[in-house]
mmCIF file of C-alpha atoms and ligand atoms in Angstrom:
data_model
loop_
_atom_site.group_PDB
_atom_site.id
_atom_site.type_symbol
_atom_site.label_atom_id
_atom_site.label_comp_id
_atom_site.label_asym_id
_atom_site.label_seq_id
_atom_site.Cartn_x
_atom_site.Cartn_y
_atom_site.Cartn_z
ATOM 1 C CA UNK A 1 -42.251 18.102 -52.516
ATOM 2 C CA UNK A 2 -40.947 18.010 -49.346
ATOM 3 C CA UNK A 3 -39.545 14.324 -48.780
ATOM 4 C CA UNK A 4 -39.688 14.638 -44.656
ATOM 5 C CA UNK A 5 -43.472 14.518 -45.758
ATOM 6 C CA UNK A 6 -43.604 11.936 -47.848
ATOM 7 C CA UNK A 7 -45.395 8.682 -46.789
ATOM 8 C CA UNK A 8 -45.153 4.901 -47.799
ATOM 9 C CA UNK A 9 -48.356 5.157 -50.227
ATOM 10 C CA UNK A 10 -46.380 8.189 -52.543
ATOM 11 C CA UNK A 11 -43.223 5.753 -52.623
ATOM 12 C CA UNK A 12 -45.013 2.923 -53.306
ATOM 13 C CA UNK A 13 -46.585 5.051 -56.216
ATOM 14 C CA UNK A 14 -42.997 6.261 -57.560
ATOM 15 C CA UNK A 15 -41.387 3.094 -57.412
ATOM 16 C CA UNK A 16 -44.883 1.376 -59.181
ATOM 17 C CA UNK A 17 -44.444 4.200 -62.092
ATOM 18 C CA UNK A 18 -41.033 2.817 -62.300
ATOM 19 C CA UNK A 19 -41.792 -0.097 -63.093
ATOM 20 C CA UNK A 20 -43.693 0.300 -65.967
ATOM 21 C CA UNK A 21 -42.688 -0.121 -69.275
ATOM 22 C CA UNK A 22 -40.859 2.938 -70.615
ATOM 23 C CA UNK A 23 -37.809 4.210 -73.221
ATOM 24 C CA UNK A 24 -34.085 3.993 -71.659
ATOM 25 C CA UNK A 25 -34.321 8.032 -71.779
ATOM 26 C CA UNK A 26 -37.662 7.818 -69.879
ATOM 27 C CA UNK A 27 -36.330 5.258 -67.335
ATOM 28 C CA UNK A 28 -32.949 7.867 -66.865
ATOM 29 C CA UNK A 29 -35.018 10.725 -66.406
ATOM 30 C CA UNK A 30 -37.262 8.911 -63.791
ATOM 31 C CA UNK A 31 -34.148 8.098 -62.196
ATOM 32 C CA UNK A 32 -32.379 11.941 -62.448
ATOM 33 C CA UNK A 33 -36.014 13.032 -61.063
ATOM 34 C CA UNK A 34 -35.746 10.009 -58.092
ATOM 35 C CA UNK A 35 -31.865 10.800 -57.056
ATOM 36 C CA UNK A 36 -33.044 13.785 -54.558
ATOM 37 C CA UNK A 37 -35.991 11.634 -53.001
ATOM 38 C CA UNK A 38 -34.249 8.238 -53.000
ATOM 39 C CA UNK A 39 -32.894 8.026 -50.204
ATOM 40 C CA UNK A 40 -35.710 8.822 -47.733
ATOM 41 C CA UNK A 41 -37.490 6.807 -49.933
ATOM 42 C CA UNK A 42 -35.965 3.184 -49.705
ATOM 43 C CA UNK A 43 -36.013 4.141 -46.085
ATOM 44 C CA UNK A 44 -39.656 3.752 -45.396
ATOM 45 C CA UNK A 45 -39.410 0.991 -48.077
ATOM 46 C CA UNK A 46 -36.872 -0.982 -45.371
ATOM 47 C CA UNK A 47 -34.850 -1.410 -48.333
ATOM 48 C CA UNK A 48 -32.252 -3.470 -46.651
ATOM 49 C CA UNK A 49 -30.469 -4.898 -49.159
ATOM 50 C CA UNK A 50 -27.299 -2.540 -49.672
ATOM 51 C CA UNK A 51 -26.245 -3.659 -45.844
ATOM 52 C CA UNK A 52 -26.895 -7.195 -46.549
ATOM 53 C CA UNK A 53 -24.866 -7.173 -49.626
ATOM 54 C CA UNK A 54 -22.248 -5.692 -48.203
ATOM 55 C CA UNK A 55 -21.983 -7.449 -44.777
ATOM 56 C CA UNK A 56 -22.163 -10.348 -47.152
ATOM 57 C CA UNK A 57 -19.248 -9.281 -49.353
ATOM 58 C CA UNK A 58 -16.734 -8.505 -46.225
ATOM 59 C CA UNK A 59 -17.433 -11.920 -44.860
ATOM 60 C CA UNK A 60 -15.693 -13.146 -48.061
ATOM 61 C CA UNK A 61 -11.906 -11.374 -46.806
ATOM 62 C CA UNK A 62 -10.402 -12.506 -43.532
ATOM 63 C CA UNK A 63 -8.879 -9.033 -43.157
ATOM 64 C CA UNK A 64 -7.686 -6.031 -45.140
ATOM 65 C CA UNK A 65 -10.834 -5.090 -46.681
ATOM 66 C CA UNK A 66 -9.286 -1.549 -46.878
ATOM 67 C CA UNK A 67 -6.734 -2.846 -49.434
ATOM 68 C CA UNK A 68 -9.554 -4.120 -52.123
ATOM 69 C CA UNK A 69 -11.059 -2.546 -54.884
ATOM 70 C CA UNK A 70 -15.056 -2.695 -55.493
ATOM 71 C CA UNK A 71 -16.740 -1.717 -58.420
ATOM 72 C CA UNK A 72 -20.045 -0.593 -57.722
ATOM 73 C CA UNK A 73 -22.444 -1.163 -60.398
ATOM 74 C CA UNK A 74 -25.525 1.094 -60.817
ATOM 75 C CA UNK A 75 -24.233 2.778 -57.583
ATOM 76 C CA UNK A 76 -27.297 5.038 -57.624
ATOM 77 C CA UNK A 77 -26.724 7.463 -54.623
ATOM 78 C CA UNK A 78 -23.933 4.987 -52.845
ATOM 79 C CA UNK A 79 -26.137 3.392 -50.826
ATOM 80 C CA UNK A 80 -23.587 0.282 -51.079
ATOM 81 C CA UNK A 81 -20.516 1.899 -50.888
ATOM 82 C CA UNK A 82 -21.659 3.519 -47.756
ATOM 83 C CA UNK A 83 -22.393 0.279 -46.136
ATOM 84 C CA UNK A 84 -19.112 -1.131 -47.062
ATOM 85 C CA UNK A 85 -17.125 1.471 -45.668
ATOM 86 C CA UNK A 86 -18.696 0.582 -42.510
ATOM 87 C CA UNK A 87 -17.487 -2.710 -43.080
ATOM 88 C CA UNK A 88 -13.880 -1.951 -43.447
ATOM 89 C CA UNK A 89 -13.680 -1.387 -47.534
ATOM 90 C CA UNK A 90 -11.866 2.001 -48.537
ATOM 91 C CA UNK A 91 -11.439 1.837 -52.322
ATOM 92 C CA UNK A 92 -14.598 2.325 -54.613
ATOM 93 C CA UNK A 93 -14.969 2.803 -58.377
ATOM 94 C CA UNK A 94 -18.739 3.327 -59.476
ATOM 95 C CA UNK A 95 -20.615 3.601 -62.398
ATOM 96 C CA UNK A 96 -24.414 4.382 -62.992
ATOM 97 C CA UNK A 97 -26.987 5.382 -66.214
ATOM 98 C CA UNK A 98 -28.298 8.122 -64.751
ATOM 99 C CA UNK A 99 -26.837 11.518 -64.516
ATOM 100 C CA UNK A 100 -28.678 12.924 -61.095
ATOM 101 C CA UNK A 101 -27.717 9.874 -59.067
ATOM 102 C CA UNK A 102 -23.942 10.302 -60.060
ATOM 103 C CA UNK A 103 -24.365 13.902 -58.920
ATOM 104 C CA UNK A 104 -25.289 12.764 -55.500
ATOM 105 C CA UNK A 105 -22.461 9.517 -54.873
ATOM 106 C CA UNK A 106 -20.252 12.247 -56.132
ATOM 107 C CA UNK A 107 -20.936 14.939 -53.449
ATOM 108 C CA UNK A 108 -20.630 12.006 -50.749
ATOM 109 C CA UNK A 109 -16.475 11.707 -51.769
ATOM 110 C CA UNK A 110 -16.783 8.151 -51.369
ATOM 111 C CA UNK A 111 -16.098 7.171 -54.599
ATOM 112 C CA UNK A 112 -12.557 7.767 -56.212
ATOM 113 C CA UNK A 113 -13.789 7.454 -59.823
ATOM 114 C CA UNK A 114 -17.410 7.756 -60.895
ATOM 115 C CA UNK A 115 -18.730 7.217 -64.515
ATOM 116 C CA UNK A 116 -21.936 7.249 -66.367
ATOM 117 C CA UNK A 117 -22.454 4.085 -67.772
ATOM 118 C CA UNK A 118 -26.148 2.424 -69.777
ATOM 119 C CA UNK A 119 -25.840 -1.383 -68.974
ATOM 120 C CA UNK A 120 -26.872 -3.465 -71.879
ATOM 121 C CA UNK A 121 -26.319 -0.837 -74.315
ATOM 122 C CA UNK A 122 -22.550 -0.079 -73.867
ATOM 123 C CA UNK A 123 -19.706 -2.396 -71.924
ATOM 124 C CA UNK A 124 -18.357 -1.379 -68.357
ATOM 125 C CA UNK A 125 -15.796 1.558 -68.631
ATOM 126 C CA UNK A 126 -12.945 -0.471 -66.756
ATOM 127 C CA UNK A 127 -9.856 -2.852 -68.105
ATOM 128 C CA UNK A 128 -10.643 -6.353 -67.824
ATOM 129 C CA UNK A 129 -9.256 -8.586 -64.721
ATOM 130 C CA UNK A 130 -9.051 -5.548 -62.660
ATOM 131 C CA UNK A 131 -11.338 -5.225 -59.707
ATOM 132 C CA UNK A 132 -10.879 -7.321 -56.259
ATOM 133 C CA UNK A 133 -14.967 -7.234 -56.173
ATOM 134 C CA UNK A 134 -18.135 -6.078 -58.220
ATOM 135 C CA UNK A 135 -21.115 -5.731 -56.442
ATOM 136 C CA UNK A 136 -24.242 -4.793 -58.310
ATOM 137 C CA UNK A 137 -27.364 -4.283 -55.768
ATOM 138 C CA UNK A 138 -31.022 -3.018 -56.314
ATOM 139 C CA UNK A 139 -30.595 -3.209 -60.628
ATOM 140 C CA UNK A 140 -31.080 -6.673 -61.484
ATOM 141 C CA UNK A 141 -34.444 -6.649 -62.506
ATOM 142 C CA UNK A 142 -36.667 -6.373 -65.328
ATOM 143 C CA UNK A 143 -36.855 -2.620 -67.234
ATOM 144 C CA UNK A 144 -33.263 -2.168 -65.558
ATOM 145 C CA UNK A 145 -30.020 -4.159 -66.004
ATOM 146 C CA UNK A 146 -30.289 -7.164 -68.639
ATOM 147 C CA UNK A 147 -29.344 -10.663 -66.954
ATOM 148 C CA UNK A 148 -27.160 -10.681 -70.668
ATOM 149 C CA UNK A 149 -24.732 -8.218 -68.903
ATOM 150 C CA UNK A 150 -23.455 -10.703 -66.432
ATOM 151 C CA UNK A 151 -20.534 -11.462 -68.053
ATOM 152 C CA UNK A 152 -19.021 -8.042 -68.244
ATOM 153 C CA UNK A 153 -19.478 -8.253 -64.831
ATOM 154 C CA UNK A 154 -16.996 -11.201 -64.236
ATOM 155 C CA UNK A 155 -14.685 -10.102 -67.290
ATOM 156 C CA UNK A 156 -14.196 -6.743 -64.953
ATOM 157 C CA UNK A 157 -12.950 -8.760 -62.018
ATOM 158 C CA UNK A 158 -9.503 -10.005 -61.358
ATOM 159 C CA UNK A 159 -9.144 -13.472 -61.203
ATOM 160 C CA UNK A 160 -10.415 -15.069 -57.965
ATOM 161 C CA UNK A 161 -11.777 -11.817 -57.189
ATOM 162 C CA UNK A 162 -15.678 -11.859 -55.799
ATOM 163 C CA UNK A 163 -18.879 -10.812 -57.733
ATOM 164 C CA UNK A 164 -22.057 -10.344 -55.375
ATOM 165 C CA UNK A 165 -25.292 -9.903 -57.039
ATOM 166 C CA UNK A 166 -28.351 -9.257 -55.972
ATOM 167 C CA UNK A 167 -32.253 -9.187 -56.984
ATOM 168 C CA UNK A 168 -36.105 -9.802 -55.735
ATOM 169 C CA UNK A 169 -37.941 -12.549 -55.911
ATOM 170 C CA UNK A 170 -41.660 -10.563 -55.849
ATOM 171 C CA UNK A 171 -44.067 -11.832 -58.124
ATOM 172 C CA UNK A 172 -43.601 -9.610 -60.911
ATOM 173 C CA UNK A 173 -39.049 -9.622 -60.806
ATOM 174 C CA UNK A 174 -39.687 -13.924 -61.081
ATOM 175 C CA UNK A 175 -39.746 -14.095 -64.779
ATOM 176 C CA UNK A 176 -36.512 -12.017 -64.797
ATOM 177 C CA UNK A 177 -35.174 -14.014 -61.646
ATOM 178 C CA UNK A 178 -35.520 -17.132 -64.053
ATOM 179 C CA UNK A 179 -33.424 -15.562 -66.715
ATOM 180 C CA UNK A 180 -30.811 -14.386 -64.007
ATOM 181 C CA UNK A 181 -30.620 -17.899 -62.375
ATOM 182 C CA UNK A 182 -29.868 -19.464 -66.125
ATOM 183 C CA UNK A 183 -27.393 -17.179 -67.031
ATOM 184 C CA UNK A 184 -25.183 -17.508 -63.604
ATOM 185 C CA UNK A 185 -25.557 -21.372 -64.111
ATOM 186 C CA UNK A 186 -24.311 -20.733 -67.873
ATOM 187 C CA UNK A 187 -21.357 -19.143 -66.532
ATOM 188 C CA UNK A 188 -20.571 -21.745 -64.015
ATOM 189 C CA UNK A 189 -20.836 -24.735 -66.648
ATOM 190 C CA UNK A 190 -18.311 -22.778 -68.390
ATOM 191 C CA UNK A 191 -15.896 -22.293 -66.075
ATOM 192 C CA UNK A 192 -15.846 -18.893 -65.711
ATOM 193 C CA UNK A 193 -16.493 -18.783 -61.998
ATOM 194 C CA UNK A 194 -18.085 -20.768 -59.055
ATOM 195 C CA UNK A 195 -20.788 -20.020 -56.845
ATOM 196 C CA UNK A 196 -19.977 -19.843 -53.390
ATOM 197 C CA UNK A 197 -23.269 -18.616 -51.760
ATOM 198 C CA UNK A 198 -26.817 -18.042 -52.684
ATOM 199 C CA UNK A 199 -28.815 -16.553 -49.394
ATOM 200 C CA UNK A 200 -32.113 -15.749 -49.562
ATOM 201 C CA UNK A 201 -33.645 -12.657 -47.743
ATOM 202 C CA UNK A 202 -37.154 -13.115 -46.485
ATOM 203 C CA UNK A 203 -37.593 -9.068 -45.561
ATOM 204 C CA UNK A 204 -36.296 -7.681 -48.313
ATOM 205 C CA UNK A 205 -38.003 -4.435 -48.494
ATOM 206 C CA UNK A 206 -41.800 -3.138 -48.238
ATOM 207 C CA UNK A 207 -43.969 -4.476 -50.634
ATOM 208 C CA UNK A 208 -45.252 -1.705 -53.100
ATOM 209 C CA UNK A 209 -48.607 -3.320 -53.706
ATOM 210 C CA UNK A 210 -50.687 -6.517 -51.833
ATOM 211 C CA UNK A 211 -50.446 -8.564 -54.903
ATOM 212 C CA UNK A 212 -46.187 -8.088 -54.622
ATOM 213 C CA UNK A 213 -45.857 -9.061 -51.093
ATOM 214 C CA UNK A 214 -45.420 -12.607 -49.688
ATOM 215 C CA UNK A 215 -48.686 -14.100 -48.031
ATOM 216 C CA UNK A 216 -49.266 -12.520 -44.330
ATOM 217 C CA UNK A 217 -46.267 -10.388 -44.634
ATOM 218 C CA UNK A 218 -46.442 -6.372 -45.770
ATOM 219 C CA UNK A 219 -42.509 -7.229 -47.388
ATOM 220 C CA UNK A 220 -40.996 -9.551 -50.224
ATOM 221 C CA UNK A 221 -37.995 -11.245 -50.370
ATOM 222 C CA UNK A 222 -34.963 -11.327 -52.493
ATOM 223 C CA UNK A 223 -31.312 -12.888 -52.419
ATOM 224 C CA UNK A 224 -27.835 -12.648 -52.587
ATOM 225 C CA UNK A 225 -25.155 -14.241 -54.654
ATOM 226 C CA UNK A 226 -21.921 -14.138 -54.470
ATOM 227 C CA UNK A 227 -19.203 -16.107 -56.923
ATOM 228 C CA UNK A 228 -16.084 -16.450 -57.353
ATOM 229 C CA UNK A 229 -13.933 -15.698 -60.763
ATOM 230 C CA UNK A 230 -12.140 -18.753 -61.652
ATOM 231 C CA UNK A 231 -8.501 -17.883 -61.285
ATOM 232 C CA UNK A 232 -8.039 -20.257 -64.934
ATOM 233 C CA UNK A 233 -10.031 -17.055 -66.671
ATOM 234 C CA UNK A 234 -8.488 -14.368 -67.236
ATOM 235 C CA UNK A 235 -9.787 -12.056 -69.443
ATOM 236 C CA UNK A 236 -7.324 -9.956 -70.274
ATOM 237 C CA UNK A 237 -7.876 -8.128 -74.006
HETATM 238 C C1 SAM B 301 -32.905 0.938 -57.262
HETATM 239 S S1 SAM B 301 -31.477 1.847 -57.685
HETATM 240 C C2 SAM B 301 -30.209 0.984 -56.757
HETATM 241 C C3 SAM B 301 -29.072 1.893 -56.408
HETATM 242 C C4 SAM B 301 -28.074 1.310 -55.399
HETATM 243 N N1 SAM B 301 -27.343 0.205 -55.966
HETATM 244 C C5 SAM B 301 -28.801 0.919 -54.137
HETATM 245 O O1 SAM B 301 -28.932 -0.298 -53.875
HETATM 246 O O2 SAM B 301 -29.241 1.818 -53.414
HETATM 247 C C6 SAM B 301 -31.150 1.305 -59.330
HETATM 248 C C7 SAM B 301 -30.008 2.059 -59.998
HETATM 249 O O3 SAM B 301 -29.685 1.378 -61.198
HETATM 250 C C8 SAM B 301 -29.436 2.339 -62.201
HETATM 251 N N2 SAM B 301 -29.716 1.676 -63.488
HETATM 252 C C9 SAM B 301 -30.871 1.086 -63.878
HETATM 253 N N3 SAM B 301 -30.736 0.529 -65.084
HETATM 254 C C10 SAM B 301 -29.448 0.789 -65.475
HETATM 255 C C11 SAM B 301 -28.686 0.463 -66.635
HETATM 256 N N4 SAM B 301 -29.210 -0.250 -67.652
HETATM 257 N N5 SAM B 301 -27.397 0.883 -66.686
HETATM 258 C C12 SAM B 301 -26.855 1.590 -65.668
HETATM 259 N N6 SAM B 301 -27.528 1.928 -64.553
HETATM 260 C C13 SAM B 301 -28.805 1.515 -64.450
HETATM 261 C C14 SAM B 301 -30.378 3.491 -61.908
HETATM 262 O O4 SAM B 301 -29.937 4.696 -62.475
HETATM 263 C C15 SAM B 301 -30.352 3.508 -60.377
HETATM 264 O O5 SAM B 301 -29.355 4.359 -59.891
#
């Protein structure tokens, strides 16, 4: 199909079939098949939160965001990266389960290494206490990343280094959202790092049904958290 033709009802019908429960290979291939669309997609969905994320990330460094690293985790097209190269950051590693969305980050050069990676079912491809940020936006959610993964995520970053982590709060992600907001809390008891902020988004993107979208509004929300590594962690193996 052309995508310049395609309207908010055939998104909203994509992104409903993705939601429903599938296999990991049937969720990839969905994903492969979505990488050419995507984009113009999560346009006329508003999808708004790979700025947000990001803007919120850079607010984190008083200067040289061009000397950080940032893992971006499921990078899909590089959505994220692209919005924080416009806020100053240079350096990007990314990983992603799905082939076809790799193909397209890659042909944007953004990235200076890009891997395939399946969250949940294999760790992150990267030392431990290495990364000045991870960022993992759009994949928290039920069917996609397991909240159980979190910790790979903070073993990853150096220490005092800056995870930001996003998800929805729609109806249907809340059950997940409660499993998410346990695990960070978890973490925190245990030292491993401190949350810093926790902002919530009121137009997060389109809604892709009535019974998903907040009352008289067409869009649902979602939010942002960003922590902080405890600098007494290290993880090193
Ligand atoms: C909605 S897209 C978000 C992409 C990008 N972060 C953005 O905000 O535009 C979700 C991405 O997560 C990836 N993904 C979903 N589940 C995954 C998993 N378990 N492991 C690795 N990648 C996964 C998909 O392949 C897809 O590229």
């Amino acid at each position: 199909m052309d995508a310049s033709k395609r309207d908010i009802q055939q998104v909203q019908k994509t992104i409903a079939s993705a939601h429903k429960d599938c296999s990991l290979t049937q969720k990839m291939q969905f994903y492969n098949h979505w990488a050419h669309d995507y984009e113009e997609d999560v346009s006329i969905l508003d999808y708004n939160a790979p700025r947000l994320a990001a803007v919120a990330l850079a607010s984190m460094y008083p200067s040289n965001h061009e000397e950080k690293l940032v893992l971006d985790i499921a990078c899909g097209t590089g959505l994220v990266a692209q919005e924080l190269q416009r806020c100053g950051f240079k350096l990007f590693h990314g990983v992603d389960g799905s082939e076809g969305m790799i193909q397209v980050a890659g042909g944007k050069k953004l990235y200076k290494e890009l891997k395939k990676c399946m969250l949940g079912h294999e760790p992150l491809p990267s030392p431990s206490d290495y990364y000045d940020a991870v960022i993992i936006v759009g994949a928290l959610s039920d069917g996609q990343v397991p909240s159980f993964v979190i910790p790979e995520l903070i073993r990853v970053a150096k220490p005092g280094g800056f995870v930001c982590l996003t998800t929805r709060c729609n109806p249907s992600n809340l059950h997940y959202k409660a499993q998410l907001d346990q695990e960070l809390s978890v973490l925190q008891n245990k030292g491993l790092w401190e949350c810093i902020t926790v902002q919530n988004v009121e137009k997060w993107e389109r809604a892709i049904s009535e019974h998903e979208a907040q009352k008289e509004s067409d869009y649902i929300s979602g939010v942002i958290y960003l922590y902080k590594k405890s600098e007494a962690f290290p993880c090193t193996d």
